[in-house]
Structure formats: structure tokens, C-alpha cells
Amino acid sequence: MVQDDSQVGSGQDEDIDLAALETSDLVEQMHEDLYDGLADEIVEGTRILLERGWSAQQVLDDALVEGMRIVGIDFRDGVLFVPEVLLAANAMKAGMEILRPLLAETGVPPIGKIVLGTVKGDIHDIGKNLVAMMLEGAGFEVVDIGINTDVDGYLEALETHQPDILGMSALLTTTMPYMKVVIDTLEAKGLRDDYIVLVGGAPLNEEFGVAIGADAYCRDAAVAAELATQLVRARRTAAA
Ligand code: B1M
């Protein structure tokens, strides 16, 4: 069946035996269940895909992140509203909780520490949480300071935890400029060079990262883990 991405929600509540579905149908059903905010079904589908030999990364990318992309399209187009998107986000988080230990299970020794938070005025945290998981998986100690973080919150966390990296997330065009407020404050206090600053979030791009004075813009969680590792290693080598 050809399916229009923007019409993925089933709106039906009949019981479907997820374990009886072919894998491609199961993934499609998970997109619908995510759209409908069905956390229990997302947990079950996630477990089934793992049992069928899918890697945690594949489940994350193809079942969960792709499902959330479809939710995002209908949110943008006014088909879905905040309460429904919140339910979808909860369902996504329930699936991510199962994947978390698997993504973190690489046995790599700790290579650095990061303080990570979503900026002031912004409560989106799914992407940030994913970044935290991937960084943990890459061997980082992650201090997640949550959402809606103002400049004092970042400064306090930096002072308390003395990380190698400051990571900031923003999902709104109205909140992304706040990253510059934080970086400018670090500059003004003579602290900017003490930290590698990484930024990310859907509305950002490379150019924005450069313009606000970050060390790097991270397109996604995998890139964040890769760049964090590279930049910490480079800094350690330069200091040796
Ligand atoms: Co919001 N929302 N939302 N929302 N929401 C967006 C972002 C939006 C694009 C939807 C749309 O219109 N299509 C739009 C922003 C438009 C804009 O600014 N240009 C929008 C809006 C408008 C709003 C409200 C203003 C809606 C309203 O109230 N009228 C409101 C704002 C609330 C606020 O923050 N003050 C709002 C509210 C919400 C919910 C609460 C309902 C919910 C958030 C729940 C939660 O996070 N706990 C929500 C959601 C879920 C979304 C969408 C649908 C999905 C975001 C998401 O989780 N994506 C989103 C549409 C979309 O993006 N498609 C949308 C999946 C996630 C894995 O990807 O977050 O991009 P992402 O993270 C990626 C990368 O960006 C990167 O790595 C991650 C993983 O690969 N990355 C980093 C992210 N942070 C990083 C930090 C790093 C490195 C990489 O640091 C080192």
C-alpha cells in the first residue's frame, strides 16, 4: 500500500498483534503507533525489532526518528497539535529508554565530560536526550542540565562540573540566538577558551555555528559524538 507521509495516523483502536507482522509492516505500524502516541506499543515494537536482530541504531533511525519526522510534518501543517505531539514524544521516549543501555554499551573508557542543555525558552529535549545517549555510548560522561536553561544555569554547571565541552540544543528559530548570549557571556568572563562549545538542533546550520562563535555545529547525535571525540583528542594533544 502506498502511504502518504502526512496521513500516517491510523485513528483506529483495534488490537494488532505486532509480533505477527512482517518487519517492514511492523516498522510502518510503529510509525502509526508513534503518531497515535501509543507508548506501550512502541516499547513492544522496539523489543521485537531488537529480537529480530536489528541494531539499536537501526531501530532508532528507521522506526523512532523516522516516525517522529512524520509527526513533525503534520505538526507543522496544523494537522496535529501540542497535546498529540506530546503524546508522540512520550511514546518516542519510552522506546528510547529501551535503546539507551544498548547505545551506551560500547565499553569505551571515558574520554571526556560534557555539560549539555536546551537553551532558555525552549523545552524540546528529545534530540538533546539522543545526543546524551550517543555521547555516553562514545565514552563521555554526560551532565544533562535539562531544558529552558539560562546563562546562569550554564555557568553554574560549568563551574561545578568542569567539563571539556559545553553542548547546547535549540529547536526554535526564536531560541537559537540565545546560544550566542551564552557564548558572548563566556567571552566576557574570559572563560570561552576553557571549553569546546558544540551546538545543535534542527533549525541550525554550519554557518550559524560559525557566526555565533561555536567550535562546531552538529547535524545529528552521531556527528555530535564524532566531533566531541575528535575535538577533545585534538585539545589534549595540543596541551601535551
Ligand atoms: Co515543537 N516545534 N514546538 N514541540 N516540535 C518543532 C521544533 C517545529 C519545527 C515543528 C514545526 O512547525 N514543524 C516548530 C519550530 C518552528 C521554528 O522555530 N522554525 C515547533 C514549534 C513551533 C513549537 C511550539 C512553539 C508550538 C506551540 O506551542 N505553538 C512549542 C514551543 C515550546 C517551547 O519550546 N517553548 C513546541 C512544543 C513542542 C512539544 C512540547 C509539543 C514537543 C516537544 C516535546 C519534547 O521535546 N519533550 C514538540 C516536538 C516533539 C516537536 C517536533 C515535532 C519534533 C522535535 C524532535 O523531537 N525531533 C519538531 C518538528 C521537527 O523537528 N520535525 C517541533 C526528533 C529529534 C531526534 O530531532 O530535535 O532535531 P532533533 O535533534 C537532532 C539534531 O537536531 C541534533 O541531534 C539530534 C539527534 O540526531 N541535535 C543536537 C539536537 N540538539 C543537539 C545538541 C547538540 C548536538 C546536536 O549539542 C552538542
Short mmCIF file of C-alpha atoms and ligand atoms in Angstrom, two decimals:
data_model
loop_
_atom_site.label_atom_id
_atom_site.label_comp_id
_atom_site.label_asym_id
_atom_site.label_seq_id
_atom_site.Cartn_x
_atom_site.Cartn_y
_atom_site.Cartn_z
CA MET A 1 0.00 0.00 0.00
CA VAL A 2 1.33 3.44 -0.87
CA GLN A 3 1.02 5.71 2.12
CA ASP A 4 1.04 9.48 2.26
CA ASP A 5 3.51 10.52 4.98
CA SER A 6 1.21 13.23 6.20
CA GLN A 7 -1.69 10.82 6.77
CA VAL A 8 0.10 8.17 8.75
CA GLY A 9 -2.02 8.10 11.91
CA SER A 10 -4.32 5.11 11.92
CA GLY A 11 -7.02 6.61 14.11
CA GLN A 12 -8.11 3.01 14.67
CA ASP A 13 -8.02 1.30 18.02
CA GLU A 14 -8.31 -2.37 17.07
CA ASP A 15 -5.66 -4.62 18.65
CA ILE A 16 -2.88 -5.54 16.29
CA ASP A 17 -0.55 -8.43 17.06
CA LEU A 18 2.76 -6.65 16.43
CA ALA A 19 4.78 -9.87 16.71
CA ALA A 20 2.80 -11.37 13.82
CA LEU A 21 3.73 -8.57 11.40
CA GLU A 22 6.46 -8.77 8.78
CA THR A 23 9.34 -6.48 9.77
CA SER A 24 8.58 -3.78 7.19
CA ASP A 25 4.89 -3.78 8.22
CA LEU A 26 5.93 -3.64 11.86
CA VAL A 27 8.08 -0.56 11.23
CA GLU A 28 5.19 1.10 9.38
CA GLN A 29 2.84 0.18 12.24
CA MET A 30 5.32 1.73 14.69
CA HIS A 31 5.20 4.98 12.72
CA GLU A 32 1.41 4.90 13.15
CA ASP A 33 1.66 4.00 16.84
CA LEU A 34 4.11 6.84 17.42
CA TYR A 35 1.77 9.18 15.59
CA ASP A 36 -1.06 7.96 17.86
CA GLY A 37 1.14 8.34 20.97
CA LEU A 38 0.91 4.65 21.95
CA ALA A 39 3.91 4.21 24.26
CA ASP A 40 3.24 0.54 25.17
CA GLU A 41 3.09 -0.43 21.51
CA ILE A 42 6.31 1.47 20.77
CA VAL A 43 8.05 -0.37 23.62
CA GLU A 44 6.77 -3.71 22.29
CA GLY A 45 7.72 -2.90 18.69
CA THR A 46 11.19 -1.78 19.77
CA ARG A 47 11.73 -5.07 21.65
CA ILE A 48 10.51 -7.15 18.70
CA LEU A 49 12.85 -5.40 16.23
CA LEU A 50 15.80 -5.95 18.58
CA GLU A 51 14.82 -9.63 18.95
CA ARG A 52 14.77 -9.89 15.16
CA GLY A 53 18.39 -8.77 15.07
CA TRP A 54 18.06 -5.07 14.35
CA SER A 55 20.76 -2.91 15.91
CA ALA A 56 19.70 -0.26 18.42
CA GLN A 57 20.86 2.38 15.93
CA GLN A 58 18.66 0.95 13.16
CA VAL A 59 15.60 0.82 15.42
CA LEU A 60 16.29 4.40 16.49
CA ASP A 61 16.76 5.74 12.96
CA ASP A 62 14.18 3.78 10.96
CA ALA A 63 11.38 3.23 13.47
CA LEU A 64 11.57 6.08 16.00
CA VAL A 65 13.30 9.09 14.41
CA GLU A 66 11.53 8.48 11.08
CA GLY A 67 8.18 8.22 12.90
CA MET A 68 8.87 11.49 14.68
CA ARG A 69 9.77 13.12 11.36
CA ILE A 70 6.28 12.28 10.10
CA VAL A 71 4.73 13.68 13.30
CA GLY A 72 6.76 16.86 12.70
CA ILE A 73 5.34 17.31 9.21
CA ASP A 74 1.74 17.16 10.45
CA PHE A 75 2.56 19.40 13.42
CA ARG A 76 3.97 21.97 11.03
CA ASP A 77 0.93 21.70 8.78
CA GLY A 78 -1.55 22.13 11.62
CA VAL A 79 -2.91 18.56 11.41
CA LEU A 80 -1.52 17.68 14.85
CA PHE A 81 -1.46 19.95 17.90
CA VAL A 82 0.71 20.22 21.02
CA PRO A 83 -1.14 17.61 23.16
CA GLU A 84 -0.91 14.99 20.41
CA VAL A 85 2.74 15.78 19.74
CA LEU A 86 3.46 15.49 23.46
CA LEU A 87 1.94 12.01 23.45
CA ALA A 88 4.06 11.11 20.42
CA ALA A 89 7.14 12.48 22.20
CA ASN A 90 6.33 10.36 25.27
CA ALA A 91 5.99 7.27 23.12
CA MET A 92 9.33 8.06 21.46
CA LYS A 93 10.98 8.48 24.86
CA ALA A 94 9.59 5.10 26.02
CA GLY A 95 11.27 3.44 23.02
CA MET A 96 14.49 5.39 23.60
CA GLU A 97 14.66 4.14 27.20
CA ILE A 98 15.00 0.58 25.90
CA LEU A 99 17.70 1.59 23.44
CA ARG A 100 19.64 3.75 25.91
CA PRO A 101 21.73 0.98 27.54
CA LEU A 102 22.38 -0.64 24.16
CA LEU A 103 23.62 2.59 22.60
CA ALA A 104 25.82 3.25 25.63
CA GLU A 105 27.24 -0.27 25.74
CA THR A 106 30.48 0.15 23.82
CA GLY A 107 32.98 -0.44 26.59
CA VAL A 108 34.99 2.62 25.55
CA PRO A 109 36.82 4.18 28.53
CA PRO A 110 35.69 7.73 29.48
CA ILE A 111 37.32 10.22 27.17
CA GLY A 112 35.82 13.44 28.41
CA LYS A 113 32.97 15.25 30.08
CA ILE A 114 30.18 17.37 28.60
CA VAL A 115 27.59 19.66 30.12
CA LEU A 116 24.53 19.59 27.87
CA GLY A 117 21.31 21.58 27.98
CA THR A 118 18.49 23.05 25.88
CA VAL A 119 18.57 26.85 25.86
CA LYS A 120 16.29 29.31 27.63
CA GLY A 121 12.75 29.49 26.25
CA ASP A 122 12.98 26.06 24.67
CA ILE A 123 11.54 22.86 26.12
CA HIS A 124 12.37 20.43 23.29
CA ASP A 125 14.52 17.66 24.70
CA ILE A 126 14.22 14.54 22.55
CA GLY A 127 17.18 15.46 20.33
CA LYS A 128 19.26 16.55 23.33
CA ASN A 129 18.49 13.25 25.08
CA LEU A 130 19.57 11.35 21.99
CA VAL A 131 22.80 13.33 21.85
CA ALA A 132 23.37 12.47 25.53
CA MET A 133 22.88 8.77 24.79
CA MET A 134 25.22 8.78 21.82
CA LEU A 135 27.88 10.66 23.77
CA GLU A 136 27.57 8.19 26.65
CA GLY A 137 27.98 5.46 24.06
CA ALA A 138 31.12 7.16 22.76
CA GLY A 139 32.57 7.12 26.28
CA PHE A 140 31.70 10.60 27.55
CA GLU A 141 30.46 11.46 31.00
CA VAL A 142 27.33 13.50 30.31
CA VAL A 143 25.92 16.08 32.71
CA ASP A 144 22.44 16.78 31.37
CA ILE A 145 21.18 20.06 32.80
CA GLY A 146 17.79 19.80 31.13
CA ILE A 147 15.65 22.29 29.24
CA ASN A 148 14.98 26.04 29.37
CA THR A 149 18.50 26.73 30.64
CA ASP A 150 19.50 30.35 31.12
CA VAL A 151 23.04 31.67 31.01
CA ASP A 152 23.41 31.44 34.81
CA GLY A 153 22.35 27.80 34.68
CA TYR A 154 25.05 27.03 32.11
CA LEU A 155 27.72 28.98 34.02
CA GLU A 156 26.87 27.26 37.29
CA ALA A 157 27.03 23.82 35.68
CA LEU A 158 30.35 24.63 34.01
CA GLU A 159 31.84 25.78 37.27
CA THR A 160 30.53 22.78 39.21
CA HIS A 161 31.39 20.06 36.71
CA GLN A 162 34.45 21.49 34.90
CA PRO A 163 33.67 19.69 31.62
CA ASP A 164 35.70 19.59 28.42
CA ILE A 165 32.65 20.51 26.37
CA LEU A 166 29.61 22.74 26.63
CA GLY A 167 26.77 21.43 24.44
CA MET A 168 23.67 23.50 23.65
CA SER A 169 20.48 22.48 21.89
CA ALA A 170 17.78 24.70 20.35
CA LEU A 171 14.79 23.65 18.24
CA LEU A 172 13.15 27.02 17.68
CA THR A 173 14.28 29.85 15.43
CA THR A 174 13.32 32.14 18.30
CA THR A 175 15.59 30.40 20.84
CA MET A 176 18.67 29.67 18.75
CA PRO A 177 20.05 33.24 19.14
CA TYR A 178 20.28 32.56 22.90
CA MET A 179 23.27 30.33 22.19
CA LYS A 180 25.17 33.47 21.24
CA VAL A 181 24.16 35.09 24.54
CA VAL A 182 25.80 32.18 26.38
CA ILE A 183 28.94 32.22 24.22
CA ASP A 184 29.26 36.03 24.50
CA THR A 185 28.95 35.76 28.28
CA LEU A 186 31.73 33.16 28.37
CA GLU A 187 33.86 35.53 26.27
CA ALA A 188 33.13 38.48 28.55
CA LYS A 189 34.12 36.46 31.61
CA GLY A 190 37.33 35.23 29.97
CA LEU A 191 36.06 31.63 30.07
CA ARG A 192 35.41 30.95 26.39
CA ASP A 193 38.70 29.15 25.71
CA ASP A 194 38.24 26.85 28.68
CA TYR A 195 35.59 24.85 26.83
CA ILE A 196 34.86 23.32 23.47
CA VAL A 197 31.41 24.63 22.52
CA LEU A 198 29.18 22.37 20.40
CA VAL A 199 25.73 23.40 19.23
CA GLY A 200 22.89 21.52 17.54
CA GLY A 201 19.20 21.47 16.75
CA ALA A 202 17.03 21.25 13.65
CA PRO A 203 16.92 24.96 12.69
CA LEU A 204 20.71 25.49 13.00
CA ASN A 205 23.35 25.07 10.33
CA GLU A 206 27.10 25.24 9.91
CA GLU A 207 27.01 28.96 9.07
CA PHE A 208 25.07 29.78 12.23
CA GLY A 209 27.55 27.82 14.32
CA VAL A 210 30.42 29.86 12.89
CA ALA A 211 28.52 33.15 13.23
CA ILE A 212 27.88 32.70 16.97
CA GLY A 213 31.44 31.58 17.70
CA ALA A 214 30.81 27.89 18.49
CA ASP A 215 33.58 25.37 17.85
CA ALA A 216 31.26 23.20 15.80
CA TYR A 217 27.68 22.68 14.67
CA CYS A 218 26.48 19.07 14.98
CA ARG A 219 23.91 17.96 12.42
CA ASP A 220 22.84 14.95 14.47
CA ALA A 221 23.70 12.87 17.50
CA ALA A 222 26.19 10.68 15.66
CA VAL A 223 28.05 13.73 14.35
CA ALA A 224 27.99 15.20 17.88
CA ALA A 225 29.69 12.07 19.26
CA GLU A 226 32.23 12.04 16.45
CA LEU A 227 33.13 15.74 16.71
CA ALA A 228 33.21 15.66 20.51
CA THR A 229 35.71 12.80 20.41
CA GLN A 230 37.86 14.46 17.72
CA LEU A 231 37.93 17.89 19.36
CA VAL A 232 38.69 16.58 22.86
CA ARG A 233 41.53 14.44 21.48
CA ALA A 234 42.91 17.39 19.49
CA ARG A 235 42.80 19.64 22.55
CA ARG A 236 44.54 17.02 24.73
CA THR A 237 47.25 16.56 22.09
CA ALA A 238 47.76 20.32 21.76
CA ALA A 239 48.05 20.66 25.56
CA ALA A 240 50.56 17.77 25.90
CO1 B1M B 1 7.86 21.74 18.75
N1 B1M B 1 8.40 22.69 17.15
N2 B1M B 1 7.03 23.38 19.45
N3 B1M B 1 7.24 20.61 20.18
N4 B1M B 1 8.44 20.26 17.73
C1 B1M B 1 9.25 21.98 16.21
C2 B1M B 1 10.72 22.18 16.53
C3 B1M B 1 8.82 22.64 14.82
C4 B1M B 1 9.92 22.59 13.74
C5 B1M B 1 7.50 22.00 14.36
C6 B1M B 1 7.05 22.52 13.03
O1 B1M B 1 6.50 23.59 12.95
N5 B1M B 1 7.27 21.73 12.01
C7 B1M B 1 8.46 24.11 15.28
C8 B1M B 1 9.61 25.11 15.26
C9 B1M B 1 9.48 26.10 14.12
C10 B1M B 1 10.60 27.06 14.15
O2 B1M B 1 11.01 27.59 15.12
N6 B1M B 1 11.11 27.28 12.96
C11 B1M B 1 7.94 23.86 16.69
C12 B1M B 1 7.11 24.75 17.41
C13 B1M B 1 6.63 25.98 16.64
C14 B1M B 1 6.73 24.53 18.74
C15 B1M B 1 5.86 25.42 19.62
C16 B1M B 1 6.16 26.93 19.54
C17 B1M B 1 4.40 25.09 19.28
C18 B1M B 1 3.36 25.89 20.01
O3 B1M B 1 3.31 25.93 21.21
N7 B1M B 1 2.52 26.52 19.22
C19 B1M B 1 6.17 24.87 21.04
C20 B1M B 1 7.38 25.58 21.69
C21 B1M B 1 7.60 25.12 23.10
C22 B1M B 1 8.94 25.65 23.62
O4 B1M B 1 9.97 25.02 23.43
N8 B1M B 1 8.91 26.82 24.26
C23 B1M B 1 6.51 23.45 20.72
C24 B1M B 1 6.26 22.39 21.58
C25 B1M B 1 6.56 21.08 21.29
C26 B1M B 1 6.15 19.91 22.20
C27 B1M B 1 6.25 20.23 23.69
C28 B1M B 1 4.73 19.53 21.85
C29 B1M B 1 7.11 18.77 21.68
C30 B1M B 1 8.45 18.68 22.49
C31 B1M B 1 8.47 17.51 23.41
C32 B1M B 1 9.86 17.24 23.92
O5 B1M B 1 10.88 17.52 23.28
N9 B1M B 1 9.88 16.70 25.12
C33 B1M B 1 7.46 19.26 20.28
C34 B1M B 1 8.02 18.43 19.28
C35 B1M B 1 8.13 16.96 19.60
C36 B1M B 1 8.43 18.95 18.02
C37 B1M B 1 8.87 18.18 16.76
C38 B1M B 1 7.61 17.57 16.15
C39 B1M B 1 9.89 17.08 16.92
C40 B1M B 1 11.22 17.51 17.57
C41 B1M B 1 12.02 16.27 17.82
O6 B1M B 1 11.99 15.73 18.91
N10 B1M B 1 12.66 15.74 16.75
C42 B1M B 1 9.51 19.36 15.89
C43 B1M B 1 9.37 19.12 14.39
C44 B1M B 1 10.66 18.54 13.80
O7 B1M B 1 11.76 18.83 14.24
N11 B1M B 1 10.49 17.74 12.81
C45 B1M B 1 8.96 20.56 16.52
C46 B1M B 1 13.38 14.47 16.81
C47 B1M B 1 14.81 14.71 17.30
C48 B1M B 1 15.53 13.37 17.32
O8 B1M B 1 15.47 15.56 16.37
O9 B1M B 1 15.46 17.52 17.98
O10 B1M B 1 16.29 17.80 15.58
P1 B1M B 1 16.15 16.98 16.80
O11 B1M B 1 17.60 16.56 17.29
C49 B1M B 1 18.61 16.04 16.45
C50 B1M B 1 19.51 17.11 15.82
O12 B1M B 1 18.89 18.36 15.64
C51 B1M B 1 20.73 17.15 16.71
O13 B1M B 1 20.84 15.79 17.12
C52 B1M B 1 19.53 15.28 17.38
C53 B1M B 1 19.52 13.80 17.22
O14 B1M B 1 20.03 13.37 15.98
N12 B1M B 1 20.74 17.96 17.91
C54 B1M B 1 21.93 18.27 18.55
C55 B1M B 1 19.75 18.48 18.65
N13 B1M B 1 20.22 19.12 19.73
C56 B1M B 1 21.56 19.00 19.70
C57 B1M B 1 22.54 19.47 20.58
C58 B1M B 1 23.86 19.19 20.31
C59 B1M B 1 24.22 18.47 19.16
C60 B1M B 1 23.26 18.01 18.26
O15 B1M B 1 24.76 19.65 21.21
C61 B1M B 1 26.05 19.28 21.13
#
